[in-house]
Short mmCIF file of N, CA and C in Angstrom, two decimals:
data_model
loop_
_atom_site.label_atom_id
_atom_site.label_comp_id
_atom_site.label_asym_id
_atom_site.label_seq_id
_atom_site.Cartn_x
_atom_site.Cartn_y
_atom_site.Cartn_z
N ALA N 1435 0.83 -1.18 0.00
CA ALA N 1435 0.00 0.00 0.00
C ALA N 1435 0.88 1.25 0.00
N ASP N 1436 0.41 2.28 -0.67
CA ASP N 1436 1.05 3.59 -0.62
C ASP N 1436 0.44 4.34 0.57
N ILE N 1437 1.29 5.04 1.32
CA ILE N 1437 0.77 5.77 2.48
C ILE N 1437 1.14 7.25 2.41
N ARG N 1438 0.26 8.09 2.97
CA ARG N 1438 0.54 9.50 3.15
C ARG N 1438 1.01 9.67 4.59
N VAL N 1439 2.16 10.27 4.77
CA VAL N 1439 2.75 10.43 6.10
C VAL N 1439 1.98 11.49 6.88
N VAL N 1440 1.52 11.11 8.08
CA VAL N 1440 0.79 12.03 8.95
C VAL N 1440 1.70 12.56 10.05
N ASP N 1441 2.59 11.69 10.55
CA ASP N 1441 3.54 12.09 11.60
C ASP N 1441 4.83 11.33 11.36
N ALA N 1442 5.97 12.01 11.46
CA ALA N 1442 7.25 11.35 11.20
C ALA N 1442 8.32 11.88 12.13
N LYS N 1443 9.19 10.97 12.55
CA LYS N 1443 10.35 11.33 13.38
C LYS N 1443 11.59 10.70 12.76
N GLY N 1444 12.34 11.50 12.00
CA GLY N 1444 13.56 11.00 11.36
C GLY N 1444 13.30 9.88 10.38
N PHE N 1445 12.17 9.90 9.69
CA PHE N 1445 11.75 8.82 8.81
C PHE N 1445 12.44 8.91 7.46
N LYS N 1446 13.08 7.80 7.04
CA LYS N 1446 13.73 7.72 5.74
C LYS N 1446 13.34 6.40 5.08
N VAL N 1447 13.17 6.45 3.77
CA VAL N 1447 12.81 5.26 3.00
C VAL N 1447 13.83 5.01 1.90
N ASP N 1448 13.96 3.74 1.54
CA ASP N 1448 14.83 3.33 0.44
C ASP N 1448 13.97 3.16 -0.80
N ASN N 1449 14.03 4.13 -1.71
CA ASN N 1449 13.22 4.10 -2.93
C ASN N 1449 13.96 3.46 -4.10
N SER N 1450 15.05 2.76 -3.86
CA SER N 1450 15.86 2.25 -4.95
C SER N 1450 15.09 1.28 -5.85
N SER N 1451 14.15 0.52 -5.32
CA SER N 1451 13.39 -0.40 -6.16
C SER N 1451 12.44 0.32 -7.10
N LEU N 1452 12.12 1.55 -6.79
CA LEU N 1452 11.17 2.32 -7.58
C LEU N 1452 11.85 3.34 -8.48
N THR N 1453 12.84 4.06 -7.94
CA THR N 1453 13.46 5.16 -8.68
C THR N 1453 14.93 4.94 -9.00
N GLY N 1454 15.55 3.96 -8.35
CA GLY N 1454 16.97 3.71 -8.57
C GLY N 1454 17.88 4.57 -7.72
N GLU N 1455 17.32 5.42 -6.87
CA GLU N 1455 18.14 6.27 -6.00
C GLU N 1455 18.80 5.40 -4.93
N SER N 1456 20.10 5.58 -4.75
CA SER N 1456 20.82 4.72 -3.80
C SER N 1456 20.77 5.26 -2.37
N GLU N 1457 20.55 6.55 -2.22
CA GLU N 1457 20.51 7.15 -0.88
C GLU N 1457 19.10 7.11 -0.31
N PRO N 1458 18.95 6.82 0.99
CA PRO N 1458 17.62 6.88 1.60
C PRO N 1458 17.04 8.29 1.52
N GLN N 1459 15.75 8.38 1.27
CA GLN N 1459 15.07 9.66 1.12
C GLN N 1459 14.26 9.95 2.37
N SER N 1460 14.41 11.17 2.90
CA SER N 1460 13.65 11.54 4.10
C SER N 1460 12.20 11.81 3.74
N ARG N 1461 11.32 11.49 4.66
CA ARG N 1461 9.88 11.71 4.49
C ARG N 1461 9.35 12.49 5.68
N ASN N 1462 8.43 13.43 5.41
CA ASN N 1462 7.79 14.20 6.47
C ASN N 1462 6.35 14.48 6.07
N THR N 1463 5.67 15.33 6.80
CA THR N 1463 4.25 15.57 6.55
C THR N 1463 3.99 16.63 5.49
N GLU N 1464 5.01 17.32 5.03
CA GLU N 1464 4.84 18.43 4.10
C GLU N 1464 4.74 17.95 2.65
N CYS N 1465 3.71 18.38 1.94
CA CYS N 1465 3.57 18.09 0.51
C CYS N 1465 4.47 19.06 -0.25
N THR N 1466 5.51 18.55 -0.88
CA THR N 1466 6.52 19.41 -1.51
C THR N 1466 6.45 19.45 -3.03
N HIS N 1467 5.66 18.59 -3.64
CA HIS N 1467 5.63 18.53 -5.10
C HIS N 1467 4.33 17.90 -5.57
N GLU N 1468 3.88 18.26 -6.77
CA GLU N 1468 2.66 17.67 -7.35
C GLU N 1468 2.88 16.22 -7.75
N ASN N 1469 4.08 15.90 -8.22
CA ASN N 1469 4.42 14.55 -8.66
C ASN N 1469 4.56 13.64 -7.44
N PRO N 1470 3.82 12.53 -7.38
CA PRO N 1470 3.91 11.64 -6.22
C PRO N 1470 5.32 11.09 -5.96
N LEU N 1471 6.10 10.88 -7.02
CA LEU N 1471 7.45 10.35 -6.84
C LEU N 1471 8.41 11.39 -6.26
N GLU N 1472 8.07 12.66 -6.38
CA GLU N 1472 8.95 13.73 -5.91
C GLU N 1472 8.56 14.30 -4.55
N THR N 1473 7.33 14.14 -4.14
CA THR N 1473 6.88 14.75 -2.89
C THR N 1473 7.44 14.02 -1.67
N LYS N 1474 7.54 14.72 -0.58
CA LYS N 1474 8.17 14.17 0.63
C LYS N 1474 7.17 13.55 1.61
N ASN N 1475 5.87 13.57 1.28
CA ASN N 1475 4.90 13.07 2.26
C ASN N 1475 4.25 11.75 1.86
N LEU N 1476 4.84 11.03 0.90
CA LEU N 1476 4.32 9.73 0.50
C LEU N 1476 5.40 8.66 0.61
N ALA N 1477 5.00 7.49 1.08
CA ALA N 1477 5.87 6.31 1.08
C ALA N 1477 5.15 5.24 0.26
N PHE N 1478 5.90 4.50 -0.52
CA PHE N 1478 5.31 3.63 -1.54
C PHE N 1478 5.47 2.15 -1.23
N PHE N 1479 4.55 1.37 -1.81
CA PHE N 1479 4.65 -0.08 -1.80
C PHE N 1479 5.96 -0.48 -2.46
N SER N 1480 6.62 -1.48 -1.96
CA SER N 1480 7.89 -2.05 -2.45
C SER N 1480 9.11 -1.26 -2.00
N THR N 1481 8.94 -0.21 -1.20
CA THR N 1481 10.09 0.51 -0.65
C THR N 1481 10.21 0.16 0.83
N ASN N 1482 11.40 0.27 1.37
CA ASN N 1482 11.66 -0.11 2.76
C ASN N 1482 11.92 1.12 3.62
N ALA N 1483 11.38 1.08 4.84
CA ALA N 1483 11.71 2.11 5.83
C ALA N 1483 13.05 1.73 6.44
N VAL N 1484 14.03 2.61 6.33
CA VAL N 1484 15.38 2.29 6.80
C VAL N 1484 15.76 3.03 8.07
N GLU N 1485 15.00 4.05 8.43
CA GLU N 1485 15.36 4.84 9.61
C GLU N 1485 14.14 5.59 10.12
N GLY N 1486 14.03 5.75 11.42
CA GLY N 1486 12.98 6.55 12.03
C GLY N 1486 11.64 5.84 12.13
N THR N 1487 10.64 6.62 12.50
CA THR N 1487 9.28 6.10 12.63
C THR N 1487 8.31 7.04 11.95
N CYS N 1488 7.13 6.52 11.62
CA CYS N 1488 6.10 7.37 11.04
C CYS N 1488 4.73 6.75 11.26
N VAL N 1489 3.73 7.61 11.18
CA VAL N 1489 2.34 7.19 11.18
C VAL N 1489 1.78 7.68 9.86
N GLY N 1490 1.03 6.82 9.17
CA GLY N 1490 0.51 7.22 7.88
C GLY N 1490 -0.88 6.71 7.64
N ILE N 1491 -1.50 7.23 6.61
CA ILE N 1491 -2.83 6.82 6.17
C ILE N 1491 -2.68 6.17 4.80
N VAL N 1492 -3.26 5.00 4.64
CA VAL N 1492 -3.20 4.30 3.35
C VAL N 1492 -4.03 5.08 2.34
N VAL N 1493 -3.39 5.41 1.20
CA VAL N 1493 -4.08 6.16 0.17
C VAL N 1493 -4.31 5.36 -1.10
N HIS N 1494 -3.51 4.33 -1.35
CA HIS N 1494 -3.69 3.48 -2.53
C HIS N 1494 -3.33 2.04 -2.17
N ILE N 1495 -4.08 1.09 -2.75
CA ILE N 1495 -3.77 -0.32 -2.56
C ILE N 1495 -3.83 -1.05 -3.90
N GLY N 1496 -3.18 -2.20 -3.97
CA GLY N 1496 -3.26 -3.06 -5.15
C GLY N 1496 -2.74 -2.40 -6.41
N ASP N 1497 -3.54 -2.52 -7.48
CA ASP N 1497 -3.14 -1.98 -8.79
C ASP N 1497 -3.14 -0.46 -8.83
N ASN N 1498 -3.71 0.19 -7.82
CA ASN N 1498 -3.74 1.65 -7.80
C ASN N 1498 -2.48 2.26 -7.19
N THR N 1499 -1.59 1.44 -6.62
CA THR N 1499 -0.35 1.96 -6.07
C THR N 1499 0.55 2.41 -7.22
N VAL N 1500 1.58 3.16 -6.91
CA VAL N 1500 2.53 3.60 -7.94
C VAL N 1500 3.16 2.38 -8.61
N MET N 1501 3.58 1.40 -7.82
CA MET N 1501 4.19 0.19 -8.38
C MET N 1501 3.16 -0.61 -9.19
N GLY N 1502 1.92 -0.65 -8.74
CA GLY N 1502 0.87 -1.35 -9.47
C GLY N 1502 0.59 -0.71 -10.82
N ARG N 1503 0.60 0.62 -10.87
CA ARG N 1503 0.40 1.31 -12.14
C ARG N 1503 1.56 1.06 -13.09
N ILE N 1504 2.79 1.04 -12.56
CA ILE N 1504 3.95 0.75 -13.40
C ILE N 1504 3.86 -0.66 -13.96
N ALA N 1505 3.47 -1.62 -13.11
CA ALA N 1505 3.32 -3.01 -13.56
C ALA N 1505 2.23 -3.11 -14.63
N GLY N 1506 1.14 -2.37 -14.45
CA GLY N 1506 0.06 -2.38 -15.43
C GLY N 1506 0.50 -1.82 -16.77
N LEU N 1507 1.28 -0.76 -16.73
CA LEU N 1507 1.79 -0.18 -17.98
C LEU N 1507 2.76 -1.14 -18.67
N ALA N 1508 3.60 -1.80 -17.89
CA ALA N 1508 4.58 -2.71 -18.47
C ALA N 1508 3.91 -3.94 -19.08
N SER N 1509 2.87 -4.45 -18.44
CA SER N 1509 2.21 -5.65 -18.96
C SER N 1509 1.30 -5.33 -20.13
N GLY N 1510 0.93 -4.07 -20.31
CA GLY N 1510 0.05 -3.69 -21.40
C GLY N 1510 0.77 -3.45 -22.72
N LEU N 1511 2.09 -3.53 -22.72
CA LEU N 1511 2.84 -3.30 -23.95
C LEU N 1511 2.66 -4.48 -24.90
N SER N 1512 2.42 -4.17 -26.17
CA SER N 1512 2.31 -5.24 -27.14
C SER N 1512 3.71 -5.69 -27.54
N THR N 1513 3.85 -6.97 -27.70
CA THR N 1513 5.16 -7.51 -28.07
C THR N 1513 5.11 -7.91 -29.53
N GLY N 1514 5.04 -6.91 -30.40
CA GLY N 1514 4.98 -7.14 -31.84
C GLY N 1514 6.23 -7.86 -32.32
N GLU N 1515 6.19 -8.28 -33.56
CA GLU N 1515 7.31 -9.03 -34.13
C GLU N 1515 8.54 -8.12 -34.23
N THR N 1516 9.66 -8.62 -33.77
CA THR N 1516 10.90 -7.84 -33.80
C THR N 1516 11.45 -7.80 -35.23
N PRO N 1517 12.30 -6.83 -35.53
CA PRO N 1517 12.88 -6.75 -36.87
C PRO N 1517 13.66 -8.01 -37.27
N ILE N 1518 14.38 -8.60 -36.33
CA ILE N 1518 15.14 -9.81 -36.67
C ILE N 1518 14.20 -10.98 -36.96
N ALA N 1519 13.07 -11.05 -36.23
CA ALA N 1519 12.09 -12.11 -36.49
C ALA N 1519 11.47 -11.94 -37.88
N LYS N 1520 11.23 -10.70 -38.30
CA LYS N 1520 10.70 -10.44 -39.65
C LYS N 1520 11.71 -10.88 -40.71
N GLU N 1521 12.98 -10.56 -40.49
CA GLU N 1521 14.02 -10.94 -41.45
C GLU N 1521 14.16 -12.46 -41.55
N ILE N 1522 14.10 -13.14 -40.42
CA ILE N 1522 14.21 -14.60 -40.42
C ILE N 1522 13.03 -15.22 -41.15
N ALA N 1523 11.82 -14.71 -40.91
CA ALA N 1523 10.63 -15.24 -41.60
C ALA N 1523 10.74 -15.02 -43.11
N HIS N 1524 11.22 -13.84 -43.51
CA HIS N 1524 11.42 -13.56 -44.94
C HIS N 1524 12.44 -14.52 -45.55
N PHE N 1525 13.53 -14.74 -44.86
CA PHE N 1525 14.58 -15.65 -45.33
C PHE N 1525 14.03 -17.07 -45.47
N ILE N 1526 13.24 -17.52 -44.51
CA ILE N 1526 12.67 -18.87 -44.56
C ILE N 1526 11.74 -19.01 -45.76
N HIS N 1527 10.95 -17.97 -46.06
CA HIS N 1527 10.06 -18.02 -47.22
C HIS N 1527 10.86 -18.13 -48.52
N ILE N 1528 11.96 -17.41 -48.63
CA ILE N 1528 12.80 -17.46 -49.83
C ILE N 1528 13.40 -18.85 -49.98
N ILE N 1529 13.98 -19.39 -48.91
CA ILE N 1529 14.60 -20.72 -48.96
C ILE N 1529 13.56 -21.78 -49.29
N THR N 1530 12.37 -21.65 -48.72
CA THR N 1530 11.30 -22.61 -49.00
C THR N 1530 10.92 -22.57 -50.49
N GLY N 1531 10.80 -21.34 -51.01
CA GLY N 1531 10.46 -21.19 -52.43
C GLY N 1531 11.51 -21.81 -53.32
N VAL N 1532 12.79 -21.57 -53.02
CA VAL N 1532 13.89 -22.15 -53.81
C VAL N 1532 13.87 -23.67 -53.71
N ALA N 1533 13.65 -24.22 -52.51
CA ALA N 1533 13.63 -25.67 -52.33
C ALA N 1533 12.48 -26.31 -53.09
N VAL N 1534 11.31 -25.68 -53.05
CA VAL N 1534 10.16 -26.23 -53.80
C VAL N 1534 10.43 -26.16 -55.28
N PHE N 1535 10.98 -25.05 -55.76
CA PHE N 1535 11.29 -24.92 -57.19
C PHE N 1535 12.27 -25.99 -57.64
N LEU N 1536 13.35 -26.18 -56.87
CA LEU N 1536 14.35 -27.20 -57.23
C LEU N 1536 13.76 -28.60 -57.12
N GLY N 1537 12.90 -28.86 -56.16
CA GLY N 1537 12.28 -30.17 -56.01
C GLY N 1537 11.35 -30.50 -57.18
N VAL N 1538 10.65 -29.51 -57.68
CA VAL N 1538 9.72 -29.74 -58.80
C VAL N 1538 10.50 -29.91 -60.10
N THR N 1539 11.57 -29.12 -60.28
CA THR N 1539 12.35 -29.19 -61.53
C THR N 1539 13.16 -30.47 -61.67
N PHE N 1540 13.66 -30.99 -60.58
CA PHE N 1540 14.52 -32.19 -60.70
C PHE N 1540 13.71 -33.34 -60.24
#
């Protein structure tokens, strides 16, 4: 669950699984940014509390969490045929045509 921090005492979280930041990020009650990933008053699912204490209110659960939305976007991508797969299929059609032609002629 994603939580909004209501009270914090030296609270820091490890957001490396979400943002790749290696340093723990401090969290407090102040809303500092419109972007949820940038604001200081949210702690996210899949991140670890590494220091301090906090009290929070759950604001998102399941697929509505930041991590859930990222997972939804990643799973919704179509995996169309890659360029190398197209080239291989084209090559196989050419070889098949040549083999059939040679088989019929001889």
